[in-house]
C-alpha positions as CSV (number, residue, x, y, z in Angstrom):
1,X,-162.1,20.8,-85.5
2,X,-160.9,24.1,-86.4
3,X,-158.6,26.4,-84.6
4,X,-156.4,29.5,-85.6
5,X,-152.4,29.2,-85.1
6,X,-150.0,31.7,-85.1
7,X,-146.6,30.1,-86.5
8,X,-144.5,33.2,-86.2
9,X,-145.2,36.7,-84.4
10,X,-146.1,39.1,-87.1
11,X,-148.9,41.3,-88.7
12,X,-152.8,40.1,-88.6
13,X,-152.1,37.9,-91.8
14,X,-150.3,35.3,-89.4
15,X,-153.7,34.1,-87.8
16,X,-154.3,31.3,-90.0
17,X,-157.6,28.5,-89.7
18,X,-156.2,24.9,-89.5
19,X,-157.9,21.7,-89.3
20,X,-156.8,19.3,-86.4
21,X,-158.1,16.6,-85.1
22,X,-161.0,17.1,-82.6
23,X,-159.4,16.3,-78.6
24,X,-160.9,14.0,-76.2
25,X,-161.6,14.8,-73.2
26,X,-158.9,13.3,-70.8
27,X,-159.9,12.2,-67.1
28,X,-160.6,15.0,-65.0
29,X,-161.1,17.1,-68.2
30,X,-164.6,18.4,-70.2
31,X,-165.0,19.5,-73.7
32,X,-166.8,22.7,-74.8
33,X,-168.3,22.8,-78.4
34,X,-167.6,26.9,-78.9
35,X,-170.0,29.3,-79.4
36,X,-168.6,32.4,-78.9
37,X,-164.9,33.3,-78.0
38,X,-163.7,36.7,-76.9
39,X,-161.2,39.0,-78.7
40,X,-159.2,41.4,-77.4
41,X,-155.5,43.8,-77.2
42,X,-153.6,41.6,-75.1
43,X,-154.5,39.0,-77.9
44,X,-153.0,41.6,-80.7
45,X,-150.0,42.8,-78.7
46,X,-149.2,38.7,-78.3
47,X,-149.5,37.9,-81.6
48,X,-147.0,41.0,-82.7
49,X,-144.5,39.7,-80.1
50,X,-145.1,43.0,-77.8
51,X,-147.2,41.1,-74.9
52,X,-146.3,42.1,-71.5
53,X,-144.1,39.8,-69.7
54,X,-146.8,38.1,-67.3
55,X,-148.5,36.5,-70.6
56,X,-145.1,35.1,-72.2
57,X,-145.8,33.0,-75.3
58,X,-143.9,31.9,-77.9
59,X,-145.6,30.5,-81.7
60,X,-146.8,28.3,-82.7
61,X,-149.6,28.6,-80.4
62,X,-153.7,29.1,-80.2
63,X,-154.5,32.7,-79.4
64,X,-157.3,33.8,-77.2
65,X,-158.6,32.9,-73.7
66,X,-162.5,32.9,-73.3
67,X,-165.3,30.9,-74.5
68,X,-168.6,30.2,-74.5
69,X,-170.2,27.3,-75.7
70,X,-172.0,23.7,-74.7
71,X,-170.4,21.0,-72.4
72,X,-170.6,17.7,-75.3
73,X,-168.4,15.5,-73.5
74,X,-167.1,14.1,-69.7
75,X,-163.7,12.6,-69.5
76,X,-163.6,10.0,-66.8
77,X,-164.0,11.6,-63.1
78,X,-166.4,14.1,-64.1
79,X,-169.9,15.1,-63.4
80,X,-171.9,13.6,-66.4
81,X,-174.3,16.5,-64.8
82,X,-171.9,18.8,-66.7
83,X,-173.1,17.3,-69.8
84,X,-175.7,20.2,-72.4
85,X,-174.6,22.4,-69.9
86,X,-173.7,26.4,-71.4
87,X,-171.0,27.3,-70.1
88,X,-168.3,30.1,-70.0
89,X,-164.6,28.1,-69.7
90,X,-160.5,28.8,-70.9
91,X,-158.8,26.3,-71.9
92,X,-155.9,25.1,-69.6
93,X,-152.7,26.1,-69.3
94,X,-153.1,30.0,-69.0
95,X,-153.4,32.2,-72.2
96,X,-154.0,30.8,-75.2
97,X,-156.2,27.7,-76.9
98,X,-159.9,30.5,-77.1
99,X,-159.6,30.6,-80.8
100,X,-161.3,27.0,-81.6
101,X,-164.6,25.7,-82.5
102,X,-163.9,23.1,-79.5
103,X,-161.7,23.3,-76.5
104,X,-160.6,21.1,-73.9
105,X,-161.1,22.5,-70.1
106,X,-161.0,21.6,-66.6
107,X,-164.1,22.0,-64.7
108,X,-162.3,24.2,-62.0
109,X,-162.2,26.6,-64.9
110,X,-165.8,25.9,-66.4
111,X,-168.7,28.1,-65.1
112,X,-172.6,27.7,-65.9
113,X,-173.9,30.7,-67.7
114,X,-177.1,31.5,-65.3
115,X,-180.7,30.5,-67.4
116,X,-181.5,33.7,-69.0
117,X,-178.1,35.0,-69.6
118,X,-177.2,35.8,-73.4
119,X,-174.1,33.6,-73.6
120,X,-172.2,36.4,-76.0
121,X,-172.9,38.8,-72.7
122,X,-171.5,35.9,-70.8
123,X,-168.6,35.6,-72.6
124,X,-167.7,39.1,-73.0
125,X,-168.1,39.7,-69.2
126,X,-166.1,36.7,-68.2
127,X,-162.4,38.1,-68.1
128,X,-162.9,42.0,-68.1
129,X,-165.9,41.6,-65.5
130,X,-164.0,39.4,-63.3
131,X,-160.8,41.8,-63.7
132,X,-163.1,45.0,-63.2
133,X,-164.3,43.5,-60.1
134,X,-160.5,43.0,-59.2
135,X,-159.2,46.3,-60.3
136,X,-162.0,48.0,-57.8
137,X,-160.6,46.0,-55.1
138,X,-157.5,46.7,-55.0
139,X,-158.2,50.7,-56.2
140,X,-162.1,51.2,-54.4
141,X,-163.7,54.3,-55.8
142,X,-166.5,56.1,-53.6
143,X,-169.7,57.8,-53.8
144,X,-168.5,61.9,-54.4
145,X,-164.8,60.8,-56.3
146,X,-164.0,61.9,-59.6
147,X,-162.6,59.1,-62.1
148,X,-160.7,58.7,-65.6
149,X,-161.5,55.4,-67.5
150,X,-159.3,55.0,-70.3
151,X,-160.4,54.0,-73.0
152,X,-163.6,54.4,-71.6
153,X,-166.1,52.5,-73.9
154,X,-163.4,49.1,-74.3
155,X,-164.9,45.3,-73.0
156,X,-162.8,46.5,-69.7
157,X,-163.2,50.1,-69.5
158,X,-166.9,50.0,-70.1
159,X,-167.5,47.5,-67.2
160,X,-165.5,50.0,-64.6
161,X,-167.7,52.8,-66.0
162,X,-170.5,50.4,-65.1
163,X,-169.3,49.6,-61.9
164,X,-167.7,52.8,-61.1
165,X,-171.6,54.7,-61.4
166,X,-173.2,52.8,-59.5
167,X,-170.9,53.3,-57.0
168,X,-171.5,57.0,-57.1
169,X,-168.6,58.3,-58.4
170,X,-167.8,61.1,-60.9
171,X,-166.5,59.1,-64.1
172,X,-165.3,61.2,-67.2
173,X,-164.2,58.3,-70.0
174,X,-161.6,58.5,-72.6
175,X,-162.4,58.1,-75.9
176,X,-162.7,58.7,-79.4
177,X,-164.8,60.0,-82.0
178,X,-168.5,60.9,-82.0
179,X,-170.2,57.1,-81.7
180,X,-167.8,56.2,-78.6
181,X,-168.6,59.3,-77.1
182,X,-172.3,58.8,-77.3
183,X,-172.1,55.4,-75.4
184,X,-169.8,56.8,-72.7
185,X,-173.2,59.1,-71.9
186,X,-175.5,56.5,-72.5
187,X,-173.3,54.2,-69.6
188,X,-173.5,57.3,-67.2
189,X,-170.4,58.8,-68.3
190,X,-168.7,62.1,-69.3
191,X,-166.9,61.7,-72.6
192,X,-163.1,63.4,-73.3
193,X,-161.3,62.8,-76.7
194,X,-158.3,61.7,-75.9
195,X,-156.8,62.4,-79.3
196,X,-157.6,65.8,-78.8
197,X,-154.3,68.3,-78.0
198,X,-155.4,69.5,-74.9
199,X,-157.8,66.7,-73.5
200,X,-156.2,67.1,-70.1
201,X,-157.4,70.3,-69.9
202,X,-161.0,69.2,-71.0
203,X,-160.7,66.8,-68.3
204,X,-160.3,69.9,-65.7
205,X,-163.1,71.5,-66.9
206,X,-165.5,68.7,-66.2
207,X,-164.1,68.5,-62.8
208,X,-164.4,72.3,-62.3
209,X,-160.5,72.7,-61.8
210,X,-160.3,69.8,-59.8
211,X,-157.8,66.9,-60.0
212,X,-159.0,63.5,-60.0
213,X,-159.1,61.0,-57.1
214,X,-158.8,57.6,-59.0
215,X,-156.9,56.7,-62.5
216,X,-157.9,53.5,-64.7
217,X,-155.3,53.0,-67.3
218,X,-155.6,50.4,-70.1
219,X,-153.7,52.5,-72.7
220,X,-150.7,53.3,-70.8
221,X,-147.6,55.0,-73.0
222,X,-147.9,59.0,-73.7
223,X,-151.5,58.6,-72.3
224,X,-150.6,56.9,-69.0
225,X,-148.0,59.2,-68.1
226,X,-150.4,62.4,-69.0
227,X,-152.9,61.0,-66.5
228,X,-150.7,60.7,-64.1
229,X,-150.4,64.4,-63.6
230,X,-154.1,64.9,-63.4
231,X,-154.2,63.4,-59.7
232,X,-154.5,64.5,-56.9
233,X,-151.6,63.9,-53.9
234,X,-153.1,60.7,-52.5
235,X,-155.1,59.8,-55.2
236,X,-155.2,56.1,-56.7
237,X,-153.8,54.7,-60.3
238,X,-154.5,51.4,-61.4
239,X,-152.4,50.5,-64.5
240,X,-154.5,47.7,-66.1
241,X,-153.4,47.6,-70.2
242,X,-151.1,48.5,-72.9
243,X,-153.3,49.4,-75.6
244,X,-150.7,52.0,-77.3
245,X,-148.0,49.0,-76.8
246,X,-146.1,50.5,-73.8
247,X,-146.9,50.0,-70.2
248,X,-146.8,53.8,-68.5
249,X,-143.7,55.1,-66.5
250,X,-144.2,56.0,-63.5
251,X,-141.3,57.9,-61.7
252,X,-140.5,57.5,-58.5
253,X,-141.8,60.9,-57.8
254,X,-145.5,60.1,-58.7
255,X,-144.9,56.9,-56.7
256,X,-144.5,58.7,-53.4
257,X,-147.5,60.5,-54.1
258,X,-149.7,58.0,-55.4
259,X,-151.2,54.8,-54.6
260,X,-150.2,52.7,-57.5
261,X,-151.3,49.4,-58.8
262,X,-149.2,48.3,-61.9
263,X,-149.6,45.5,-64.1
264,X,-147.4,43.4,-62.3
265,X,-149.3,43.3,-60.0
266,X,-152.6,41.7,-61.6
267,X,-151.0,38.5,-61.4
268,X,-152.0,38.1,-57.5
269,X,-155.8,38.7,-58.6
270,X,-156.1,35.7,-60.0
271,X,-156.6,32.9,-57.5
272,X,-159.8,34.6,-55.9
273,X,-161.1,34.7,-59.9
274,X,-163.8,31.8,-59.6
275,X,-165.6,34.6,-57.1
276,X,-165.3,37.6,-59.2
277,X,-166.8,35.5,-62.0
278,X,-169.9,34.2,-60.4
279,X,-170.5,37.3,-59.1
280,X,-170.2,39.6,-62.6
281,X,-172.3,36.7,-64.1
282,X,-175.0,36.9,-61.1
283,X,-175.1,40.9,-61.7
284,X,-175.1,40.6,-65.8
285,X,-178.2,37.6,-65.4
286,X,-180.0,40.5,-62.7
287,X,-179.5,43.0,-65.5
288,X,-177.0,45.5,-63.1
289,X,-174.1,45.0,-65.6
290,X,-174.5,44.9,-69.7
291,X,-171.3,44.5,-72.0
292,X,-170.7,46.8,-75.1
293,X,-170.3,43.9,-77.6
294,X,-169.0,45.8,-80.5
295,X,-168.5,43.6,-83.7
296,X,-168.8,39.7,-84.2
297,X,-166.7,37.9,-86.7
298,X,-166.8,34.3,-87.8
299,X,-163.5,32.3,-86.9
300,X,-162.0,32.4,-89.9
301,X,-161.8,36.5,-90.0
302,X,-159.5,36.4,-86.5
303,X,-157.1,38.3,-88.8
304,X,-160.3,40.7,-89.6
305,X,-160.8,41.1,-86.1
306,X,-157.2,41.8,-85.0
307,X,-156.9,44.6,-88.1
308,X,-160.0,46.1,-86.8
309,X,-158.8,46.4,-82.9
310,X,-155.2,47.5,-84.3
311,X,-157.1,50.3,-86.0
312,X,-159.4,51.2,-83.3
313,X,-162.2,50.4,-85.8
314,X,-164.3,48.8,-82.8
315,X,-166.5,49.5,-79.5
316,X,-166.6,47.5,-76.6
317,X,-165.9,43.5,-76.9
318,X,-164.9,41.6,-80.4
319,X,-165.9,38.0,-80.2
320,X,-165.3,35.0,-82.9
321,X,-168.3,33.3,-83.2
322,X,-167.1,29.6,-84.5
């Protein structure tokens, strides 16, 4: 089988194809033959040694987290049913081991992709769906409330824009450029450029002068802190990311004020994850929720894949399709 190791933290160039022998399933364990596997920042800020603390790794290791693919083999004490199964599943252990043509996983973890489903809208839904459908939990948003998703077209960010609409609220999304823009208004969103000097200011001028109820943050650094100071007293910020490679400040000031929900704080989602994921896959399959799935790449152009996310040449979800 092939799989891509990092040996050392480093630049894209340390994602390197190897061949290794292909697992067995052990008892209580199932084997996925991969067809798609998702890319993403937390994968990039990993492999250049800047991941946040909750996803400590250290090389050599397998990057990645979620696949897609067809159950080929049982290990003793499973469901032979499992078996030509498609199926969305992470290999154990926590992060890392998605970067394969094969994975070994444990049926706990292993989810049926409903009939009808693409499984490359599957897989791209299967961790920032279920961790939308956290994030809105623990931060609700409501018909009437004005909302910043940033970046705002992203795997994650797209989803809460998603979400977030049909929910009623106002939601202005970060972005940049023209073509990311366009898809924020085609998802029911009004666009900002957030590399733009004053793009606070455009942010007030869609809400009429008014400050904004509810914060999504997967960029954090300068960004973070500048939407901090477009809330409202009382309003909500849920700090989900580190896309600029620092988590955002927040002073004990804005604390008082705010509701906050901070990154160390997403660890407690994940027990109830099983439901959030049947229930993003049963919206996706009744056509409610549709990922941006920006570029695919073929496993051996992980490094590709990681150059093009470091420079923000990419719209909604990367996948490696093995």
């Amino acid at each position: 089988m092939r799989e891509i190791r990092v040996s050392r933290f480093g630049d894209p160039g340390v994602l390197e194809q190897v061949e290794v022998p292909t697992p067995e399933p052990a008892e209580g364990e199932l084997r996925v033959a991969v067809t798609a596997a998702g890319v993403g920042w937390l994968d990039a800020l990993i492999r250049r040694g800047d991941g946040p603390e909750v996803f400590a790794i250290e090389p050599p290791y397998v990057p990645g987290g979620s696949v897609a693919g067809t159950v080929d083999a049982v290990g003793a004490g499973v469901d032979e049913a499992w078996l030509g199964k498609q199926v969305l599943s992470h290999a154990p252990g926590g992060y890392g081991g998605g970067y394969a043509d094969t994975v070994v996983a444990l049926p706990d973890d292993t989810f049926p992709i409903p009939d009808g489903l693409d499984p490359q809208h599957a897989v791209a839904l299967f961790d920032d769906g279920s961790t939308a459908l956290a994030l809105l939990e623990k931060t609700p948003v409501k018909a009437g409330e004005r909302i910043l998703v940033a970046p705002g077209v992203g795997g994650l960010g797209s989803v809460l824009v998603q979400l977030a609409r049909a929910a009623g609220a106002t939601v202005i999304a970060a972005v940049r450029g023209d073509e990311k823009a366009a898809i924020a208004r085609k998802l029911g969103a009004e666009p900002v450029d957030y590399s733009a000097a004053d793009w606070t200011g455009e942010v007030l001028a869609r809400t009429g002068g008014h400050r904004l109820d509810v914060v999504f943050d997967g960029v954090g650094g300068e960004l973070g802190a500048a939407s901090l100071a477009l809330l409202e007293n009382g309003g909500r910020f849920s700090g989900y990311g580190m896309s600029s490679g620092a988590e955002t400040v927040i002073g004990d000031a804005d604390r008082a004020r705010l509701s906050v929900v901070d990154m160390a704080q997403l660890v407690g989602f994940w027990p109830d994850n099983p439901r959030r994921v049947r229930e993003v896959l049963r919206q996706a399959a009744d056509g409610k929720l549709t990922p941006i799935i920006g570029r695919t790449y073929p496993l051996a152009e992980a490094s590709v894949a990681h150059s093009d996310i470091e420079a923000r040449r990419y719209t909604g979800k990367s996948l490696l399709l093995p």
